[in-house]
Amino acid sequence: MKLRPFALAMALATVGAATLSMPAAAQQANEQFFPLLVYRTGAYAPNGTPWANGKQDYVKYINATGGINGVKIAYEECETGYATDKGVECYERLKGKKATLIDPQATGITFALTDKAPVDKIPLITLGYGLAASQDGGVFKWNFPLMGSYWTAADALIQHLGKKEGGLDKLKGKKIALVYHDSPFGKEPIPLLQKRAQMHGFELVLLPVTAPGVEQKATWLQVRQQRPDYTLLWGWGVMNSTALKEAVATGYPREKLFGVWWSGAEPDVKDVGANAKGYSALALNPHGTDSPLVKDILKKVHDAGQGSGPREEVGSVLYMRGLLIQMFAVEAVRTAQAKFGQGKVMTGEQVRWGLENLNIDEKRIGELGLAGLIRPLKTSCTDHMGSTSVRIHSWDGSQWKMQPDWYEADKSVIDPMVKEAADRYAAEKQIKRRDASDCNA
Amino acid sequence: MMMNDIAAAQAAASATGGRRIGDVILDLQNISLRFGGVKALTDISFNVREHEIRSIIGPNGAGKSSMLNVINGVYHPQEGRILFHGQERKKMEPHMAATQGIARTFQNIALFKGMSVLDNIMTGRNLKMKSNLLQMALYWGAVQKEEIAHREKVEEIIDFLEIQSVRKTPVGQLPYGLQKRVELGRALAAEPTMLLLDEPMAGMNVEEKQDMCRFILDVNDQFGTTIVLIEHDMGVVMDISDRVVVLDYGKKIGDGAPDEVRNNEEVIRAYLGTSH
Amino acid sequence: MGFFLETLFGGLMAGMLYSLIALGFVLIYKASGVFNFAQGAMVLFAALAMARFAEWIPKWLGFDNLIVANLLAFVAAMALMIVLAWAIERLCLSKLVNQEGITLLMATLGISYFLDGLGQTMFGNDIYSINVGMPKDPAMILENMFEGGLLLSKEDLIAAIIAAALVALLALFFQKTATGRALRAVADDHQAAQSIGIPLNRIWVIVWSVAGFAALVAGIIWGSKLGVQFSLSLVALKALPVVILGGLTSVPGAILGGLIIGVGEKLSEIYLGPFFGGGIEIWFAYVLALAFLLVRPQGLFGEKIIDRV
Amino acid sequence: MLYRENGQFKASYAADQQIFPILQDRVAIGALLAIAFIVLPLFGSEYLFRAILIPFLILALAALGLNILVGYCGQISLGTGAFMAVGAYGAYNFLVRIDGMPLIAAMLLGGLSATVIGVLFGIPSLRIKGLYLAVATLAAQFFTDWAFLRISWFTNNSSSGSVSVAGLNVFGLPIESPVSKYMFCLVVVCVFALMAKNLTRSAIGRQWMAIRDMDVAAAVIGIRPMYAKLTAFAVSSFIVGVAGVLWAFIHLGAWEPAAFSIDRSFQLLFMVIIGGLGSIMGAFFGAAFIIVLPILLDQIPQLLGIPLSTATTSHLVHMIFGALIVFFLIVEPHGLAKLWSIGKQKLRLWPFPH
């Protein structure tokens, strides 16, 4: 009688050992494999889910339209729950299946993988997140923070505030608060903001919020006490909606509240509704269903019953971000194929070269079905970001309204900081900066 | 029948002449103990002499166990003085009593139920083991020698108590009578000079009681251990005790040799009154 | 001065909600000796049920009325919590009778994990809203006494009033009704209660249902404030120091403890936080409770524990 | 008929006090070690090392440390993650601040830092017990979470608060490849497991168990509760701290306080419960179970051709863990280790059940 659970355990163990020791499920030889690290559970699920669906839908869309020059994409999702160790496990598991590119989808996981990627020769694409210094391709050969980092984001926000005041010099004597997620993600912008504060003479007030950020009463009482002229919101997941609700509850004007691009999606404001009217956030990517690309995806993926998530989610801000990340991944493979052989499966090293030589010009943007919605992006050996263009969008009570102006991060501010941080990293890790010959390889 | 056996055992014990009652080693003076508003002990004084068997009797709730708990430092009386070997005891913790050579057993068995008989008795020797943490982690030479030396002592006790066959058994699986015996073994392992026994024979059948009596008398006789005993079985108490203290409602109502106590009117009243 | 009062009010109102959750802990601990770590998971589960039923029921039945939908959803969610209480008693507690407190605590950790998974499988893992018509904008009071007036969140105020009313109701239930007396008898001595004919199993189902009710109300209030999603289960972690401070067995302790922790953590965050770099409120509450325990191990109103041997 | 202790008589107490008194057990453990030290390094895949074996070894070590506190000494702790974090950040600071600090020394110093904090937060255990103590350990958890985020000295003023180590080596041998990392962890874990086993079978182990089973009785026979509890906290947090160093240095490479969050504390507690309270082997069983189960749940439906969504799988894992915890507490409070010994008992009698 007592033996039965034991026998069961033994049986389970046997099955388990068999499963674990089995070679990774073989995939077709002519498929490009993308592991999709996602989180659909836990405190950050509401934001992680549309992102994950966007990534998956784009893969399905490319496969539905014949692949990358005939090379189909294989993919496999792995749930990280936003936890670093789970992310590492996913990475180790999926890299064995010849992973050629990874979007870790979390800052913490990015940090852990940054050391592993060069060894395994798998490029990391961290669109709009990750380590700000990894823009420097000379040190971070395998990291690609395309379109922007937290430093370019903070820079764009300060420029926006300067513009509202009628010039950056008008920020002198002003008080700007940063309400941030108490994690590497939230802390990254601080050095840039401190530098800008020094340059323009505004006062920076730092208000950390303990993750995940459901308790912010004291933070917003402090905002009320300090009465900052502007407040920057650097949150993720439930922290954003809670912050907005507390801003409402303490009567802080939403017009003075500006979020990073991770604080400006539908799940952040949906639940606050009309009360969040006037709140603005950076818009790293366009949203909506009007672009030819999204229409085509709806037709070829969702209408074919292949949609990864609900149809209403298509076109939402984070869905579009996932879509864009996967689009750059595909473009990198396409670029690499142009050099290493059309219609072939690219290795991680070749995809890395593709990422380093991306050139998405206006013409290509049009072909991708996003004309007028994103800015051209061109990467190089030294610049792994490619573009820092970003717009602002504002919540009108029921939807996000894009504002017309584009901002670019000020190179004279950002570049020296990136160089210094990258050099410090290189020294710590005993990495030699790449020389010109390595770039041309 | 049983009484005769015990009497015979006692006679045999005294015949060997190993036992000689000595001076007062524990003197309790005017002890009072309260829990919140409840008085558990009121102004109790008595003493214990070296090598004697001193019994505490009384109806349920008389404060007998509380008295033992005061002696070995589990409870701290609000009033009164305790002199042990002539020295007044200040602040006291239970483990200090053990270092002074006081061991005890409990009314409701307090064995370490997750451990084997052997380990339970080995814990009784903990005060005599001198290895430090690092030596134990490495388990080399000295530590192993020490373990084996103590193991030999413990095996003597196991032989003495006739529990060889269960030495590796977890104590929780033993019958009640054997558990009581193991608990005695654990107390003996410390080689105490004074042994406090709280109803060591409660719930036992006649044969088990006989065995236990024999062990108690042997201990007292062979090792000269002073014994303070709480017991409900009047026959046993009167047979084996040298002196008896009687408590009722936390007060002392009688003290003296068994015969004196037996004839004390207040004691008789207390016992008849509570239908014991 | 005005700001200090605002902080104080904020703390008191947050504290009232902690009290509500702490009350769930105390009720269960009193009646079954279980330190219910799953209280937070129950809050999330109840709130998810409430939010989703309020969304689904109008669709199923084909009507469109917020109040009716909320009422029906409340009833449905409460029914679910009762089923849950029954299942916990049947499948878990009844099999762990007379185990040590630590074992029971770990069992509730298991229950909490199970509920997290079950709730999200059944109801989804997005962010959902509960709309019970709470006012969101703040009110300004005493504007002639303080410069700029005193800011008072109407939502917090209403939430605190509801919580206070509920706490009072439960305290009354505990003290005055026959069931309440039976509950207290069980709390004092399981075996004695059983021997005079109080059915332990039923009492446990009742008390877990009542705790489920407290969880539901807490879930609605917090859910309406914050939106319903996974992190809601974390609010229970904020109630733990409250229970410890107030004493595990004391209803008044839960109330007073909640207020002390609520005020203490807000004041500390605002007046001490800046010296430490901020974000200190979560551990401050724990350290406060811990420091207090060192002085009074049984908490504010808890019963003194005497070891009997 | 193969597994018999009949006829294996012990002529000395020393022989009787061996860790594995039965010959077959010694052979089995020898074989297991041979596989772990020789076969696996030769044939294991990188995935096996990095995603399964290394985290398994490290978390088993942490669970082992926790088991000393919870399983042997009966003091519940919900703050294990905190002590891992102290170990990791302690070792990090010794490594970066002192030139030429060898890895092993940094690791042991990290363990010692955890000991100091562990003892500090263990002091309340002298006054408060059981459930109240659990909350005290949560205080440690939240406090360290905060301290390593907020006090930039601990992270060597890293702007993001995330820290990393590189170029690790032991006696000049680089710890870079999966096999070398695995071997390093294996050696550390074996050494610590042996030492932990030695402690639990000597006087101090008996003192811990005595405190666990009945603290008043333990005190009465001369065990100082303060010494026993604080040594349990010290030894436990030292081992947990070393596990934290390995987790951060060897497994993650780069980390932030979230790697040692309260979820980690619960995970370790579950390992101890499922594996077996008060059993060294149980820590290994528990760690293996908790690491492998989610991976299996991810893979088995795929192999069977019924792909579950990642979210469903993750919720399922939660539910199964939760249910198993309750199941084990009800049916077999001593966990997998106990099932294992029952299995051996049966095997001893096989094929004749009586």
PDB file of N, CA and C in Angstrom, chain B residues 26-29 31 70-71 75 77 80-84 87-90:
ATOM      1  N   LEU B  26      19.456  20.147  49.066  1.00  0.00           N
ATOM      2  CA  LEU B  26      18.550  21.113  48.462  1.00  0.00           C
ATOM      3  C   LEU B  26      17.601  21.608  49.523  1.00  0.00           C
ATOM      4  N   ASP B  27      17.591  22.927  49.683  1.00  0.00           N
ATOM      5  CA  ASP B  27      16.717  23.484  50.717  1.00  0.00           C
ATOM      6  C   ASP B  27      15.805  24.521  50.079  1.00  0.00           C
ATOM      7  N   LEU B  28      14.486  24.269  50.142  1.00  0.00           N
ATOM      8  CA  LEU B  28      13.519  25.215  49.572  1.00  0.00           C
ATOM      9  C   LEU B  28      12.876  25.959  50.723  1.00  0.00           C
ATOM     10  N   GLN B  29      12.922  27.280  50.645  1.00  0.00           N
ATOM     11  CA  GLN B  29      12.417  28.066  51.769  1.00  0.00           C
ATOM     12  C   GLN B  29      11.331  29.026  51.304  1.00  0.00           C
ATOM     13  N   ILE B  31       8.641  29.012  49.359  1.00  0.00           N
ATOM     14  CA  ILE B  31       8.443  29.204  47.924  1.00  0.00           C
ATOM     15  C   ILE B  31       6.989  29.548  47.619  1.00  0.00           C
ATOM     16  N   VAL B  70       9.947  24.221  39.632  1.00  0.00           N
ATOM     17  CA  VAL B  70      10.697  25.238  40.362  1.00  0.00           C
ATOM     18  C   VAL B  70      12.102  24.730  40.660  1.00  0.00           C
ATOM     19  N   ILE B  71      12.170  23.466  41.055  1.00  0.00           N
ATOM     20  CA  ILE B  71      13.484  22.924  41.428  1.00  0.00           C
ATOM     21  C   ILE B  71      14.440  22.962  40.240  1.00  0.00           C
ATOM     22  N   TYR B  75      10.188  27.017  36.113  1.00  0.00           N
ATOM     23  CA  TYR B  75       9.376  28.117  36.641  1.00  0.00           C
ATOM     24  C   TYR B  75      10.207  28.917  37.636  1.00  0.00           C
ATOM     25  N   PRO B  77       9.871  31.070  40.951  1.00  0.00           N
ATOM     26  CA  PRO B  77       8.954  31.486  42.023  1.00  0.00           C
ATOM     27  C   PRO B  77       9.094  32.978  42.297  1.00  0.00           C
ATOM     28  N   GLY B  80      10.601  33.476  47.908  1.00  0.00           N
ATOM     29  CA  GLY B  80      11.260  32.321  48.509  1.00  0.00           C
ATOM     30  C   GLY B  80      12.705  32.182  48.081  1.00  0.00           C
ATOM     31  N   ARG B  81      13.420  31.335  48.807  1.00  0.00           N
ATOM     32  CA  ARG B  81      14.830  31.113  48.527  1.00  0.00           C
ATOM     33  C   ARG B  81      15.062  29.637  48.239  1.00  0.00           C
ATOM     34  N   ILE B  82      15.988  29.376  47.335  1.00  0.00           N
ATOM     35  CA  ILE B  82      16.364  27.991  47.057  1.00  0.00           C
ATOM     36  C   ILE B  82      17.856  27.870  47.308  1.00  0.00           C
ATOM     37  N   LEU B  83      18.222  26.958  48.184  1.00  0.00           N
ATOM     38  CA  LEU B  83      19.644  26.728  48.410  1.00  0.00           C
ATOM     39  C   LEU B  83      20.004  25.346  47.896  1.00  0.00           C
ATOM     40  N   PHE B  84      21.017  25.292  47.041  1.00  0.00           N
ATOM     41  CA  PHE B  84      21.470  24.013  46.514  1.00  0.00           C
ATOM     42  C   PHE B  84      22.927  23.853  46.904  1.00  0.00           C
ATOM     43  N   GLN B  87      24.359  26.899  48.550  1.00  0.00           N
ATOM     44  CA  GLN B  87      24.475  28.199  47.879  1.00  0.00           C
ATOM     45  C   GLN B  87      23.115  28.674  47.422  1.00  0.00           C
ATOM     46  N   GLU B  88      22.845  29.957  47.629  1.00  0.00           N
ATOM     47  CA  GLU B  88      21.553  30.454  47.194  1.00  0.00           C
ATOM     48  C   GLU B  88      21.540  30.589  45.679  1.00  0.00           C
ATOM     49  N   ARG B  89      20.462  30.128  45.091  1.00  0.00           N
ATOM     50  CA  ARG B  89      20.337  30.132  43.648  1.00  0.00           C
ATOM     51  C   ARG B  89      19.765  31.484  43.214  1.00  0.00           C
ATOM     52  N   LYS B  90      20.430  32.096  42.252  1.00  0.00           N
ATOM     53  CA  LYS B  90      19.909  33.388  41.753  1.00  0.00           C
ATOM     54  C   LYS B  90      19.013  33.094  40.565  1.00  0.00           C
TER      55      LYS B  90
END
